[in-house]
Amino acid sequence: MAEKVVLSGFITVPAGGVEGVLELLPEHITLTLAEPGCLVFEVRQRAGTPTIFDVYEEFQTAEAFAAHQARVQASPWGAVTKGVERSYSVTGN
């Protein structure tokens, strides 16, 4: 059986980019949860630190995770988060 892929960590958004991230976040979550193989997808703005968003993802397989990454790169979310700092750990890929 293929190993589940888990990503956890956070993104740090420049202060001027927070509004754009918040605007696109609901659609990004909806689209990701609809992807084949997505088990859990959570992105939450950190209380008290509005430029940090905590991220937790689970995908059934490495292939499902790779497909998610490819979709994100070509999406409006990918464009608005292109310059953010990512601090993630990924297991199972």
N, CA, C and O of each residue as an XYZ file, in Angstrom:
372
protein
N       0.848     -1.192      0.000
C       0.000      0.000      0.000
C       0.888      1.247      0.000
O       1.902      1.296      0.696
N       0.502      2.234     -0.773
C       1.259      3.482     -0.862
C       1.189      4.214      0.472
O       0.194      4.141      1.194
N       2.263      4.914      0.776
C       2.328      5.646      2.034
C       1.656      7.008      1.901
O       1.848      7.722      0.917
N       0.870      7.347      2.907
C       0.208      8.650      2.955
C       1.259      9.753      3.038
O       2.290      9.582      3.689
N       1.003     10.877      2.385
C       1.886     12.036      2.436
C       1.265     13.063      3.379
O       0.087     13.401      3.259
N       2.078     13.556      4.323
C       1.626     14.561      5.286
C       2.553     15.767      5.198
O       3.773     15.634      5.296
N       1.966     16.935      5.013
C       2.710     18.185      5.027
C       2.207     18.978      6.223
O       1.000     19.124      6.421
N       3.145     19.493      7.023
C       2.747     20.365      8.125
C       3.764     21.480      8.273
O       4.953     21.301      8.007
N       3.280     22.625      8.699
C       4.156     23.777      8.880
C       3.377     25.059      8.738
O       2.220     25.152      9.148
N       4.030     26.060      8.145
C       3.373     27.352      8.011
C       3.977     28.130      6.850
O       5.075     27.841      6.375
N       3.211     29.136      6.411
C       3.716     30.101      5.445
C       3.736     31.468      6.123
O       2.884     31.781      6.955
N       4.724     32.267      5.750
C       4.820     33.637      6.236
C       4.589     34.554      5.043
O       5.362     34.557      4.085
N       3.529     35.321      5.116
C       3.096     36.183      4.022
C       3.559     37.612      4.310
O       3.375     38.099      5.426
N       4.156     38.293      3.329
C       4.480     39.707      3.546
C       3.214     40.473      3.917
O       2.133     40.180      3.405
N       3.349     41.449      4.805
C       2.182     42.193      5.304
C       1.287     42.703      4.178
O       0.063     42.678      4.306
N       1.875     43.161      3.087
C       1.090     43.668      1.972
C       0.351     42.596      1.185
O      -0.495     42.919      0.352
N       0.653     41.334      1.432
C       0.022     40.249      0.697
C      -1.069     39.516      1.449
O      -1.725     38.641      0.884
N      -1.276     39.856      2.715
C      -2.245     39.130      3.543
C      -3.655     39.234      2.977
O      -4.377     38.237      2.947
N      -4.059     40.409      2.531
C      -5.420     40.591      2.008
C      -5.680     39.685      0.804
O      -6.741     39.070      0.705
N      -4.711     39.603     -0.111
C      -4.868     38.739     -1.281
C      -4.948     37.272     -0.914
O      -5.716     36.521     -1.515
N      -4.164     36.860      0.064
C      -4.200     35.471      0.530
C      -5.563     35.170      1.147
O      -6.172     34.143      0.848
N      -6.035     36.059      1.998
C      -7.341     35.846      2.636
C      -8.472     35.806      1.617
O      -9.434     35.056      1.782
N      -8.358     36.610      0.567
C      -9.396     36.645     -0.470
C      -9.491     35.317     -1.213
O     -10.591     34.854     -1.513
N      -8.345     34.697     -1.515
C      -8.328     33.463     -2.301
C      -8.370     32.186     -1.469
O      -8.590     31.105     -2.014
N      -8.165     32.293     -0.167
C      -8.071     31.102      0.676
C      -9.315     30.219      0.657
O      -9.165     29.005      0.519
N     -10.535     30.746      0.785
C     -11.706     29.848      0.784
C     -11.800     28.992     -0.485
O     -12.072     27.794     -0.402
N     -11.579     29.592     -1.643
C     -11.638     28.823     -2.895
C     -10.504     27.805     -2.951
O     -10.710     26.681     -3.407
N      -9.327     28.174     -2.501
C      -8.185     27.260     -2.500
C      -8.493     26.027     -1.646
O      -8.197     24.902     -2.050
N      -9.078     26.232     -0.483
C      -9.429     25.116      0.393
C     -10.487     24.240     -0.271
O     -10.359     23.016     -0.274
N     -11.517     24.842     -0.826
C     -12.592     24.086     -1.483
C     -12.058     23.246     -2.634
O     -12.383     22.064     -2.746
N     -11.234     23.854     -3.495
C     -10.686     23.124     -4.642
C      -9.773     21.985     -4.195
O      -9.804     20.902     -4.779
N      -8.969     22.220     -3.174
C      -8.045     21.193     -2.706
C      -8.808     20.025     -2.092
O      -8.488     18.870     -2.372
N      -9.800     20.301     -1.267
C     -10.572     19.217     -0.647
C     -11.306     18.367     -1.683
O     -11.629     17.210     -1.417
N     -11.569     18.929     -2.857
C     -12.244     18.190     -3.932
C     -11.274     17.350     -4.766
O     -11.714     16.555     -5.597
N      -9.972     17.508     -4.562
C      -8.984     16.762     -5.348
C      -8.995     15.278     -4.977
O      -9.153     14.928     -3.807
N      -8.826     14.406     -5.977
C      -8.710     12.977     -5.680
C      -7.510     12.739     -4.748
O      -6.411     13.235     -4.995
N      -7.740     11.983     -3.691
C      -6.656     11.624     -2.779
C      -6.419     12.597     -1.644
O      -5.575     12.333     -0.788
N      -7.135     13.722     -1.602
C      -6.975     14.664     -0.494
C      -7.779     14.148      0.698
O      -8.990     13.951      0.603
N      -7.095     13.931      1.816
C      -7.744     13.448      3.030
C      -8.032     14.577      4.014
O      -9.108     14.633      4.610
N      -7.060     15.479      4.179
C      -7.191     16.613      5.099
C      -6.475     17.798      4.467
O      -5.385     17.652      3.914
N      -7.091     18.968      4.553
C      -6.428     20.177      4.081
C      -6.891     21.342      4.937
O      -8.058     21.732      4.887
N      -5.973     21.899      5.725
C      -6.308     22.988      6.624
C      -5.272     24.107      6.483
O      -4.066     23.860      6.524
N      -5.752     25.316      6.319
C      -4.900     26.509      6.324
C      -5.606     27.522      7.209
O      -6.740     27.920      6.943
N      -4.910     27.936      8.277
C      -5.530     28.852      9.234
C      -4.577     30.001      9.562
O      -3.392     29.800      9.828
N      -5.125     31.190      9.534
C      -4.349     32.361      9.925
C      -4.070     32.261     11.425
O      -4.979     32.014     12.217
N      -2.823     32.452     11.804
C      -2.427     32.311     13.206
C      -2.947     33.485     14.032
O      -2.766     34.647     13.670
N      -3.591     33.158     15.141
C      -4.116     34.192     16.041
C      -2.957     35.033     16.575
O      -1.960     34.499     17.060
N      -3.099     36.333     16.479
C      -2.086     37.231     16.999
C      -0.934     37.516     16.051
O      -0.142     38.428     16.290
N      -0.835     36.736     14.970
C       0.231     36.944     13.979
C      -0.394     36.809     12.593
O      -0.302     35.743     11.984
N      -1.024     37.862     12.082
C      -1.806     37.756     10.851
C      -0.998     37.435      9.598
O      -1.583     37.092      8.570
N       0.319     37.536      9.653
C       1.126     37.219      8.468
C       1.539     35.751      8.418
O       2.181     35.325      7.458
N       1.179     34.970      9.439
C       1.520     33.543      9.459
C       0.249     32.718      9.332
O      -0.741     32.954     10.025
N       0.302     31.743      8.427
C      -0.803     30.826      8.190
C      -0.300     29.404      8.429
O       0.620     28.940      7.756
N      -0.912     28.722      9.391
C      -0.554     27.336      9.667
C      -1.198     26.430      8.620
O      -2.352     26.620      8.235
N      -0.422     25.436      8.167
C      -0.852     24.554      7.080
C      -0.709     23.102      7.519
O       0.312     22.711      8.085
N      -1.753     22.301      7.249
C      -1.682     20.867      7.498
C      -2.413     20.169      6.350
O      -3.565     20.484      6.050
N      -1.726     19.216      5.715
C      -2.294     18.503      4.567
C      -2.026     17.014      4.704
O      -0.968     16.611      5.189
N      -2.982     16.197      4.278
C      -2.773     14.755      4.145
C      -3.324     14.324      2.792
O      -4.450     14.661      2.426
N      -2.507     13.571      2.056
C      -2.918     13.005      0.777
C      -2.695     11.499      0.818
O      -1.754     11.023      1.454
N      -3.564     10.748      0.137
C      -3.495      9.284      0.166
C      -2.189      8.745     -0.393
O      -1.663      7.750      0.107
N      -1.658      9.399     -1.436
C      -0.464      8.886     -2.108
C       0.446     10.039     -2.524
O       0.037     11.200     -2.547
N       1.676      9.693     -2.849
C       2.616     10.686     -3.373
C       2.116     11.249     -4.694
O       2.332     12.424     -4.991
N       1.448     10.414     -5.491
C       0.913     10.880     -6.778
C      -0.175     11.932     -6.572
O      -0.217     12.934     -7.286
N      -1.054     11.703     -5.594
C      -2.112     12.685     -5.297
C      -1.492     13.992     -4.796
O      -1.950     15.075     -5.161
N      -0.461     13.894     -3.969
C       0.222     15.087     -3.462
C       0.890     15.847     -4.607
O       0.808     17.074     -4.668
N       1.556     15.117     -5.523
C       2.217     15.747     -6.674
C       1.194     16.439     -7.574
O       1.450     17.532     -8.080
N       0.030     15.801     -7.776
C      -1.014     16.406     -8.597
C      -1.519     17.693     -7.936
O      -1.788     18.679     -8.623
N      -1.645     17.685     -6.626
C      -2.053     18.887     -5.900
C      -1.032     20.006     -6.101
O      -1.402     21.140     -6.405
N       0.236     19.691     -5.932
C       1.285     20.692     -6.099
C       1.255     21.293     -7.506
O       1.410     22.504     -7.667
N       1.059     20.459     -8.512
C       1.006     20.939     -9.900
C      -0.197     21.858    -10.115
O      -0.084     22.898    -10.764
N      -1.348     21.468     -9.567
C      -2.541     22.305     -9.721
C      -2.337     23.657     -9.050
O      -2.692     24.695     -9.608
N      -1.771     23.638     -7.870
C      -1.570     24.884     -7.126
C      -0.652     25.833     -7.886
O      -0.921     27.033     -7.941
N       0.408     25.327     -8.464
C       1.360     26.182     -9.184
C       0.693     26.934    -10.326
O       1.088     28.055    -10.649
N      -0.318     26.324    -10.940
C      -0.984     26.933    -12.091
C      -2.244     27.704    -11.705
O      -2.996     28.136    -12.579
N      -2.481     27.881    -10.401
C      -3.733     28.491     -9.939
C      -3.534     29.938     -9.488
O      -2.400     30.380     -9.301
N      -4.639     30.680     -9.314
C      -4.531     32.023     -8.733
C      -3.863     31.991     -7.350
O      -3.106     32.898     -7.006
N      -4.143     30.955     -6.567
C      -3.493     30.808     -5.255
C      -1.976     30.713     -5.422
O      -1.224     31.336     -4.672
N      -1.537     29.945     -6.392
C      -0.104     29.820     -6.650
C       0.515     31.164     -6.982
O       1.629     31.465     -6.555
N      -0.207     31.972     -7.744
C       0.307     33.297     -8.121
C       0.391     34.226     -6.910
O       1.388     34.925     -6.732
N      -0.656     34.234     -6.074
C      -0.678     35.161     -4.942
C       0.302     34.742     -3.834
O       0.720     35.573     -3.028
N       0.664     33.457     -3.798
C       1.584     32.990     -2.750
C       2.986     32.706     -3.283
O       3.798     32.093     -2.591
N       3.270     33.139     -4.484
C       4.574     32.852     -5.091
C       5.742     33.325     -4.231
O       6.748     32.624     -4.123
N       5.628     34.499     -3.619
C       6.744     35.054     -2.864
C       6.716     34.786     -1.368
O       7.533     35.345     -0.636
N       5.799     33.945     -0.889
C       5.733     33.717      0.554
C       6.849     32.773      1.001
O       7.342     31.956      0.224
N       7.230     32.905      2.257
C       8.217     32.004      2.842
C       7.481     30.756      3.345
O       6.497     30.848      4.078
N       7.985     29.590      2.931
C       7.351     28.324      3.320
C       8.263     27.581      4.300
O       9.453     27.394      4.045
N       7.683     27.166      5.416
C       8.405     26.394      6.424
C       7.601     25.121      6.672
O       6.715     25.091      7.526
N       7.917     24.079      5.919
C       7.140     22.838      5.946
C       8.036     21.648      6.255
O       9.244     21.673      6.018
N       7.413     20.612      6.787
C       8.010     19.285      6.764
C       7.036     18.391      6.011
O       5.822     18.496      6.184
N       7.579     17.510      5.174
C       6.757     16.599      4.390
C       7.260     15.185      4.653
O       8.453     14.907      4.532
N       6.336     14.291      5.016
C       6.704     12.895      5.233
C       5.881     12.008      4.312
O       4.739     12.321      3.976
N       6.478     10.908      3.918
C       5.768      9.921      3.114
C       5.839     10.116      1.623
O       5.220      9.348      0.886
N       6.567     11.113      1.137
C       6.606     11.320     -0.310
C       7.818     10.669     -0.931
O       8.005     10.747     -2.146
